[in-house]
Short mmCIF file of C-alpha atoms and ligand atoms in Angstrom, two decimals:
data_model
loop_
_atom_site.label_atom_id
_atom_site.label_comp_id
_atom_site.label_asym_id
_atom_site.label_seq_id
_atom_site.Cartn_x
_atom_site.Cartn_y
_atom_site.Cartn_z
CA UNK A 12 -0.03 0.02 0.03
CA UNK A 13 1.41 3.42 -0.98
CA UNK A 14 2.08 5.93 1.64
CA UNK A 15 -0.46 8.36 -0.09
CA UNK A 16 -3.11 5.71 0.44
CA UNK A 17 -2.25 5.22 4.08
CA UNK A 18 -2.36 8.98 4.60
CA UNK A 19 -5.74 9.15 2.90
CA UNK A 20 -7.11 6.48 5.21
CA UNK A 21 -5.67 8.21 8.19
CA UNK A 22 -7.17 11.56 7.16
CA UNK A 23 -10.61 9.93 6.82
CA UNK A 24 -10.54 8.09 10.12
CA UNK A 25 -8.56 10.12 12.72
CA UNK A 26 -9.03 13.55 14.06
CA UNK A 27 -6.30 15.80 12.77
CA UNK A 28 -4.79 16.50 16.15
CA UNK A 29 -1.13 15.93 14.99
CA UNK A 30 1.25 17.39 12.40
CA UNK A 31 2.57 14.03 11.31
CA UNK A 32 5.76 13.41 9.42
CA UNK A 33 5.38 11.62 6.15
CA UNK A 34 6.23 8.07 7.22
CA UNK A 35 4.12 5.07 8.33
CA UNK A 36 6.10 3.12 10.88
CA UNK A 37 5.48 -0.63 11.12
CA UNK A 38 8.01 -2.27 13.42
CA UNK A 39 11.48 -2.20 14.92
CA UNK A 40 14.26 -3.84 16.96
CA UNK A 41 16.08 -1.84 19.68
CA UNK A 42 16.82 1.61 18.12
CA UNK A 43 16.04 0.68 14.55
CA UNK A 44 12.50 1.14 13.17
CA UNK A 45 11.10 0.23 9.84
CA UNK A 46 8.32 1.63 7.83
CA UNK A 47 5.56 -0.02 5.69
CA UNK A 48 7.93 -0.12 2.71
CA UNK A 49 10.62 -1.81 4.59
CA UNK A 50 12.91 1.30 4.84
CA UNK A 51 15.00 1.38 8.09
CA UNK A 52 15.47 4.31 10.33
CA UNK A 53 17.69 4.87 13.48
CA UNK A 54 15.25 6.12 16.09
CA UNK A 55 16.56 8.99 18.14
CA UNK A 56 13.06 9.71 19.53
CA UNK A 57 11.97 6.48 21.06
CA UNK A 58 8.26 7.47 20.63
CA UNK A 59 8.96 10.73 22.63
CA UNK A 60 10.94 9.07 25.38
CA UNK A 61 8.70 6.03 25.80
CA UNK A 62 10.47 2.91 24.37
CA UNK A 63 13.31 3.20 26.98
CA UNK A 64 14.55 -0.38 26.12
CA UNK A 65 14.03 0.08 22.33
CA UNK A 66 11.60 -2.01 20.19
CA UNK A 67 10.84 -5.56 21.14
CA UNK A 68 13.40 -6.20 23.92
CA UNK A 69 13.27 -9.95 24.57
CA UNK A 70 13.06 -9.66 28.36
CA UNK A 71 10.39 -7.00 28.14
CA UNK A 72 8.28 -9.16 25.64
CA UNK A 73 8.64 -12.13 28.03
CA UNK A 74 7.56 -10.20 31.13
CA UNK A 75 4.46 -8.58 29.35
CA UNK A 76 3.39 -11.76 27.50
CA UNK A 77 3.65 -13.99 30.54
CA UNK A 78 1.26 -11.62 32.32
CA UNK A 79 -0.91 -11.44 29.21
CA UNK A 80 -1.32 -15.21 29.43
CA UNK A 81 -2.17 -15.05 33.14
CA UNK A 82 -4.79 -12.24 33.02
CA UNK A 83 -4.93 -8.92 30.99
CA UNK A 84 -6.86 -6.84 33.53
CA UNK A 85 -8.18 -6.78 36.99
CA UNK A 86 -10.30 -4.13 38.52
CA UNK A 87 -8.83 -1.89 41.28
CA UNK A 88 -11.69 -3.25 43.48
CA UNK A 89 -9.32 -6.22 44.03
CA UNK A 90 -5.76 -6.76 45.12
CA UNK A 91 -3.28 -7.81 42.63
CA UNK A 92 0.34 -8.90 43.32
CA UNK A 93 1.75 -7.66 39.89
CA UNK A 94 0.49 -4.14 40.57
CA UNK A 95 1.86 -4.20 44.20
CA UNK A 96 5.26 -5.58 42.97
CA UNK A 97 5.64 -2.60 40.56
CA UNK A 98 4.54 -0.10 43.29
CA UNK A 99 7.03 -1.56 45.70
CA UNK A 100 9.83 -1.47 43.29
CA UNK A 101 9.07 2.18 42.50
CA UNK A 102 9.01 2.97 46.18
CA UNK A 103 12.21 1.21 46.99
CA UNK A 104 14.16 2.56 44.13
CA UNK A 105 12.92 6.23 44.55
CA UNK A 106 12.77 6.49 48.28
CA UNK A 107 9.01 7.54 48.00
CA UNK A 108 6.33 5.99 50.16
CA UNK A 109 3.14 5.36 48.08
CA UNK A 110 2.02 5.18 44.40
CA UNK A 111 -1.11 5.92 42.49
CA UNK A 112 -1.21 4.32 38.96
CA UNK A 113 -2.94 6.12 36.01
CA UNK A 114 -2.38 5.73 32.34
CA UNK A 115 -0.49 8.78 31.15
CA UNK A 116 1.74 11.71 32.19
CA UNK A 117 -1.30 14.12 32.36
CA UNK A 118 -3.11 11.69 34.65
CA UNK A 119 -0.17 11.35 36.96
CA UNK A 120 0.02 15.21 37.18
CA UNK A 121 -3.77 15.38 37.76
CA UNK A 122 -3.23 13.19 40.78
CA UNK A 123 -0.37 15.17 42.06
CA UNK A 124 -2.39 18.45 41.79
CA UNK A 125 -5.28 16.85 43.57
CA UNK A 126 -3.06 15.50 46.29
CA UNK A 127 -1.51 18.87 46.92
CA UNK A 128 -4.82 20.74 47.10
CA UNK A 129 -6.36 17.97 49.32
CA UNK A 130 -3.29 18.06 51.66
CA UNK A 131 -3.64 21.83 51.98
CA UNK A 132 -7.37 21.67 52.44
CA UNK A 133 -7.20 19.04 55.15
CA UNK A 134 -4.60 21.06 57.09
CA UNK A 135 -5.64 24.65 56.48
CA UNK A 136 -9.13 24.60 55.05
CA UNK A 137 -10.21 26.42 51.94
CA UNK A 138 -8.17 29.09 50.29
CA UNK A 139 -4.81 27.52 49.53
CA UNK A 140 -5.34 26.12 46.13
CA UNK A 141 -2.78 27.95 44.10
CA UNK A 142 -0.19 25.88 42.27
CA UNK A 143 2.85 27.63 41.15
CA UNK A 144 4.35 26.14 37.84
CA UNK A 145 7.17 27.59 35.75
CA UNK A 146 7.07 29.58 32.55
CA UNK A 147 7.85 27.28 29.53
CA UNK A 148 6.67 24.26 31.33
CA UNK A 149 4.59 21.43 29.98
CA UNK A 150 2.46 19.30 32.13
CA UNK A 151 -0.13 17.63 29.86
CA UNK A 152 -3.29 18.04 27.70
CA UNK A 153 -6.19 17.68 30.07
CA UNK A 154 -8.01 20.88 30.89
CA UNK A 155 -6.22 21.14 34.29
CA UNK A 156 -2.78 20.09 33.10
CA UNK A 157 -3.02 22.71 30.26
CA UNK A 158 -3.72 25.25 32.83
CA UNK A 159 -0.66 23.95 34.74
CA UNK A 160 1.41 24.36 31.55
CA UNK A 161 3.20 27.77 31.63
CA UNK A 162 2.90 28.66 27.96
CA UNK A 163 0.14 30.97 26.59
CA UNK A 164 -0.22 28.97 23.29
CA UNK A 165 -1.80 26.23 25.42
CA UNK A 166 -4.35 28.51 27.01
CA UNK A 167 -6.76 28.88 24.01
CA UNK A 168 -10.13 27.56 22.88
CA UNK A 169 -11.01 25.30 25.83
CA UNK A 170 -12.11 27.97 28.23
CA UNK A 171 -12.66 28.02 31.14
CA UNK A 172 -9.39 26.44 32.30
CA UNK A 173 -8.98 25.22 35.83
CA UNK A 174 -8.19 28.29 37.99
CA UNK A 175 -5.33 29.12 40.44
CA UNK A 176 -2.28 28.26 38.46
CA UNK A 177 0.48 30.94 38.29
CA UNK A 178 3.71 30.93 36.40
CA UNK A 179 7.09 31.89 37.68
CA UNK A 180 10.22 32.28 35.34
CA UNK A 181 12.43 29.40 35.71
CA UNK A 182 15.65 29.60 37.73
CA UNK A 183 14.36 32.85 39.37
CA UNK A 184 13.88 32.27 43.07
CA UNK A 185 12.92 35.96 43.84
CA UNK A 186 10.20 35.71 41.31
CA UNK A 187 8.91 32.59 42.94
CA UNK A 188 8.74 34.34 46.26
CA UNK A 189 6.46 37.07 44.99
CA UNK A 190 3.71 34.55 44.61
CA UNK A 191 3.62 33.90 48.36
CA UNK A 192 0.29 35.41 49.18
CA UNK A 193 -1.08 32.90 51.51
CA UNK A 194 -3.01 30.96 48.77
CA UNK A 195 -0.27 28.72 47.56
CA UNK A 196 -0.33 24.96 48.23
CA UNK A 197 2.34 23.62 45.77
CA UNK A 198 5.24 24.29 43.43
CA UNK A 199 5.38 22.07 40.31
CA UNK A 200 8.35 21.79 38.05
CA UNK A 201 10.42 19.74 35.51
CA UNK A 202 14.07 19.30 36.32
CA UNK A 203 14.76 19.64 32.60
CA UNK A 204 11.91 21.42 30.78
CA UNK A 205 11.43 19.13 27.92
CA UNK A 206 8.82 20.39 25.45
CA UNK A 207 9.78 23.80 26.41
CA UNK A 208 13.14 23.51 24.70
CA UNK A 209 15.37 21.14 26.87
CA UNK A 210 16.11 23.67 29.46
CA UNK A 211 17.78 22.18 32.65
CA UNK A 212 16.92 23.93 35.95
CA UNK A 213 19.88 24.87 38.09
CA UNK A 214 20.91 22.69 41.00
CA UNK A 215 20.94 25.71 43.42
CA UNK A 216 17.50 26.69 42.19
CA UNK A 217 16.03 23.27 42.82
CA UNK A 218 17.49 23.21 46.36
CA UNK A 219 16.23 26.72 47.08
CA UNK A 220 12.75 25.72 45.93
CA UNK A 221 12.95 22.60 48.33
CA UNK A 222 13.85 25.08 51.18
CA UNK A 223 11.10 27.53 50.31
CA UNK A 224 8.50 24.70 50.03
CA UNK A 225 9.64 23.49 53.56
CA UNK A 226 9.38 26.99 55.05
CA UNK A 227 5.77 27.42 53.67
CA UNK A 228 4.47 23.85 53.82
CA UNK A 229 4.12 23.91 50.04
CA UNK A 230 4.06 20.49 48.27
CA UNK A 231 7.04 20.27 45.98
CA UNK A 232 5.91 18.29 42.91
CA UNK A 233 8.49 17.24 40.48
CA UNK A 234 7.10 16.23 37.05
CA UNK A 235 9.50 13.51 35.87
CA UNK A 236 7.26 12.18 33.16
CA UNK A 237 10.03 12.87 30.56
CA UNK A 238 13.17 13.11 32.80
CA UNK A 239 12.48 10.08 34.92
CA UNK A 240 13.34 6.38 34.64
CA UNK A 241 17.09 6.86 33.74
CA UNK A 242 16.59 9.31 30.97
CA UNK A 243 19.13 11.81 32.42
CA UNK A 244 21.54 9.28 33.73
CA UNK A 245 20.00 8.93 37.17
CA UNK A 246 16.88 7.04 38.00
CA UNK A 247 15.15 10.43 38.71
CA UNK A 248 16.56 13.68 37.40
CA UNK A 249 16.01 15.30 40.78
CA UNK A 250 18.81 13.07 42.16
CA UNK A 251 21.38 15.16 40.33
CA UNK A 252 20.47 18.01 42.86
CA UNK A 253 20.29 15.68 45.78
CA UNK A 254 16.87 16.99 46.62
CA UNK A 255 13.93 14.85 47.95
CA UNK A 256 10.68 16.02 46.52
CA UNK A 257 7.16 15.54 48.15
CA UNK A 258 5.59 14.25 44.98
CA UNK A 259 7.08 12.74 41.77
CA UNK A 260 5.15 11.94 38.61
CA UNK A 261 6.31 9.36 36.13
CA UNK A 262 4.98 8.11 32.69
CA UNK A 263 6.68 8.06 29.39
CA UNK A 264 9.77 5.88 29.85
CA UNK A 265 8.43 3.89 32.88
CA UNK A 266 6.11 1.64 30.77
CA UNK A 267 8.61 0.69 28.03
CA UNK A 268 6.00 1.46 25.44
CA UNK A 269 2.70 0.50 27.26
CA UNK A 270 0.58 3.31 28.71
CA UNK A 271 1.32 4.03 32.46
CA UNK A 272 1.33 7.10 34.74
CA UNK A 273 2.38 6.93 38.24
CA UNK A 274 2.14 9.62 41.06
CA UNK A 275 4.47 8.85 43.83
CA UNK A 276 4.38 10.54 47.26
CA UNK A 277 6.54 10.78 50.30
CA UNK A 278 5.59 9.18 53.64
CA UNK A 279 3.75 12.20 55.24
CA UNK A 280 1.30 12.31 52.22
CA UNK A 281 0.63 8.56 52.36
CA UNK A 282 -2.94 9.06 53.57
CA UNK A 283 -4.07 12.30 51.84
CA UNK A 284 -5.97 10.53 49.08
CA UNK A 285 -8.50 8.22 50.72
CA UNK A 286 -10.93 5.67 49.39
CA UNK A 287 -13.20 7.20 46.72
CA UNK A 288 -11.17 10.34 46.29
CA UNK A 289 -9.46 9.30 43.16
CA UNK A 290 -9.39 6.44 40.68
CA UNK A 291 -8.73 4.98 37.24
CA UNK A 292 -10.37 1.99 35.67
CA UNK A 293 -7.22 1.03 33.70
CA UNK A 294 -4.69 2.37 36.17
CA UNK A 295 -2.14 -0.14 37.42
CA UNK A 296 -3.10 -2.74 34.77
CA UNK A 297 -1.18 -5.94 35.44
CA UNK A 298 0.28 -6.27 31.88
CA UNK A 299 1.55 -2.69 31.95
CA UNK A 300 2.91 -3.08 35.55
CA UNK A 301 4.77 -6.27 34.54
CA UNK A 302 6.32 -4.35 31.77
CA UNK A 303 7.20 -1.38 33.99
CA UNK A 304 8.69 -3.73 36.65
CA UNK A 305 10.83 -5.13 34.02
CA UNK A 306 12.01 -1.72 32.68
CA UNK A 307 12.87 -0.67 36.35
CA UNK A 308 14.93 -3.84 37.01
CA UNK A 309 16.90 -3.19 33.75
CA UNK A 310 17.43 0.58 34.02
CA UNK A 311 17.92 1.00 37.71
CA UNK A 312 21.42 -0.47 38.04
CA UNK A 313 24.56 1.49 38.65
CA UNK A 314 26.07 0.02 35.39
CA UNK A 315 23.22 0.77 33.14
CA UNK A 316 22.79 4.35 34.40
CA UNK A 317 26.54 5.00 34.07
CA UNK A 318 26.22 3.82 30.49
CA UNK A 319 23.40 6.25 29.98
CA UNK A 320 25.68 8.99 31.18
CA UNK A 321 28.63 7.89 28.98
CA UNK A 322 26.37 7.69 25.85
CA UNK A 323 25.02 11.22 26.73
CA UNK A 324 28.56 12.57 26.90
CA UNK A 325 29.53 10.81 23.64
CA UNK A 326 26.48 12.15 21.79
CA UNK A 327 27.03 15.66 23.06
CA UNK A 328 30.71 15.71 21.95
CA UNK A 329 29.80 14.43 18.57
CA UNK A 330 26.88 16.97 18.17
CA UNK A 331 29.08 19.95 19.28
CA UNK A 332 31.55 19.10 16.50
CA UNK A 333 28.89 19.17 13.80
CA UNK A 334 28.52 22.21 11.45
CA UNK A 335 25.66 24.70 12.10
CA UNK A 336 25.41 23.55 15.78
CA UNK A 337 25.48 26.64 18.20
CA UNK A 338 25.03 24.73 21.37
CA UNK A 339 23.97 21.38 22.92
CA UNK A 340 22.08 21.27 26.26
CA UNK A 341 20.23 18.89 28.38
CA UNK A 342 21.35 15.94 30.60
CA UNK A 343 22.23 12.28 30.03
CA UNK A 344 20.26 11.16 26.99
CA UNK A 345 17.77 13.98 26.87
CA UNK A 346 19.50 16.41 24.63
CA UNK A 347 18.66 19.62 22.66
CA UNK A 348 20.61 21.02 19.70
CA UNK A 349 20.43 24.65 19.17
CA UNK A 350 20.99 25.39 15.56
CA UNK A 351 22.20 28.58 13.72
CA UNK A 352 19.26 30.98 13.53
CA UNK A 353 18.51 30.59 9.78
CA UNK A 354 17.97 26.83 10.07
CA UNK A 355 14.43 25.50 10.99
CA UNK A 356 14.59 22.38 13.08
CA UNK A 357 11.69 20.89 11.35
CA UNK A 358 13.48 21.03 7.95
CA UNK A 359 16.42 19.27 9.52
CA UNK A 360 14.05 16.64 10.83
CA UNK A 361 12.50 16.09 7.43
CA UNK A 362 15.92 15.75 5.74
CA UNK A 363 16.91 13.28 8.49
CA UNK A 364 13.79 11.30 7.84
CA UNK A 365 14.65 10.96 4.20
CA UNK A 366 18.12 9.82 5.02
CA UNK A 367 16.87 7.23 7.59
CA UNK A 368 16.86 8.98 11.01
CA UNK A 369 13.98 9.76 13.25
CA UNK A 370 14.71 12.79 15.39
CA UNK A 371 12.48 15.19 17.40
CA UNK A 372 12.17 18.85 17.98
CA UNK A 373 11.47 20.98 21.02
CA UNK A 374 10.56 24.61 20.03
CA UNK A 375 13.35 25.76 17.72
CA UNK A 376 15.76 22.97 18.81
CA UNK A 377 16.37 19.47 17.63
CA UNK A 378 15.76 17.01 20.37
CA UNK A 379 17.33 13.65 20.91
CA UNK A 380 15.68 11.09 23.26
CA UNK A 381 17.22 7.81 22.02
CA UNK A 382 16.32 4.42 23.54
CA UNK A 383 18.47 4.06 26.65
CA UNK A 384 19.56 0.65 25.23
CA UNK A 385 20.73 1.99 21.83
CA UNK A 386 23.74 0.20 20.65
CA UNK A 387 27.00 2.02 19.85
CA UNK A 388 26.57 0.97 16.25
CA UNK A 389 23.09 2.43 15.88
CA UNK A 390 24.19 5.55 17.84
CA UNK A 391 27.11 6.13 15.30
CA UNK A 392 24.87 5.37 12.34
CA UNK A 393 22.30 7.92 13.49
CA UNK A 394 24.82 10.54 14.31
CA UNK A 395 26.59 10.08 10.95
CA UNK A 396 23.21 10.73 9.27
CA UNK A 397 22.58 13.88 11.18
CA UNK A 398 26.24 14.99 10.55
CA UNK A 399 25.91 14.35 6.75
CA UNK A 400 22.50 16.27 6.71
CA UNK A 401 24.11 19.27 8.47
CA UNK A 402 27.25 19.14 6.44
CA UNK A 403 25.17 19.49 3.23
CA UNK A 404 23.08 22.24 4.63
CA UNK A 405 23.41 25.61 2.89
C1 PLP B 13 4.72 14.31 27.89
C2 PLP B 13 4.71 15.03 29.16
C3 PLP B 13 3.45 15.10 29.88
C4 PLP B 13 2.19 14.57 29.40
O1 PLP B 13 2.34 13.12 29.33
P1 PLP B 13 1.07 12.37 28.56
O2 PLP B 13 1.38 10.94 28.77
O3 PLP B 13 1.17 12.80 27.11
O4 PLP B 13 -0.26 12.80 29.14
C5 PLP B 13 3.57 15.75 31.14
N1 PLP B 13 4.64 16.23 31.60
C6 PLP B 13 5.83 16.25 30.93
C7 PLP B 13 7.04 16.88 31.50
C8 PLP B 13 5.93 15.69 29.78
O5 PLP B 13 6.97 15.54 28.92
#
């Protein structure tokens, strides 16, 4: 079937919510994907940081299919060991105390926001519902997480948005303090702003936010939906700052490709969300949890995480040596490439696509989120494609 036919069928069946690139993907192995015509691509996007162990990892398939052959779903009205194992593993590895499972990053953040407001309500009564988020942040696509997202372009059409979100410029502690008007219950941030343009927050800033939250009893929510599960070379990106947050949200890389969202809280918030307060029919699905437990067991070893940091440094060095590259920023294997002003990242992505490389953008940057398991050979092949594309740019 020709690509044009596939595109036509798509256009007639799906809402046009995405600006898609002209390729129909069919399958893959580790960091190599292939399309409907059998053309191969090195994948530097991993489905936007989702397929952390690449396509069709043997151990992942085994973990998921074994659960699939046991039972594909149980209601959260019943106990289930597979779900418990995944939650326990998350708590042990992150030092958090309790988990709520949903199905996406936005849902994990919804839970975090509800938890922060409920905590504040229980302790102080009404009136402390403001959540401070950062300018340029991204927290999801539900009406509430759009409101949490600190970018005006997302605050359109779907009025009214959930109220009581305010936006502070990133890395500016004094600006954050100006929002202290007695109505605040939480601060929510990404350690590296992903969609906003791969912008890492400063370590001193993260530590100062922690202190400020302690002083005011604000809930410190760290959105690790993109940065979590080894992406930056630590299990959680917040570990680079040696800060312990109150709430951590996870999604993308955790499920290895299956939909999961997780909201983790520290011990003193364990009982904030009581029975009937929150829920999700699919949340904590055993097949998904079996996959997530497997991802965690592979990613969270000192050797694997050291290898992510090593690969990140290698990619950064190679990118910095490429023509038309002004700067490379990010952390571990979450990297953004600032191109010279007259080059549109989207045009580079399209040229890479033609030459067999899938790569992402973030604002005006190229963005790389390769599978953490990418082989050196795949890495070199992908980087050489990008290098060739940039060398021929004029
Ligand atoms: C992708 C992303 C989300 C939203 O996740 P969905 O699974 O698409 O709902 C939220 N926060 C951050 C930081 C993200 O990168």
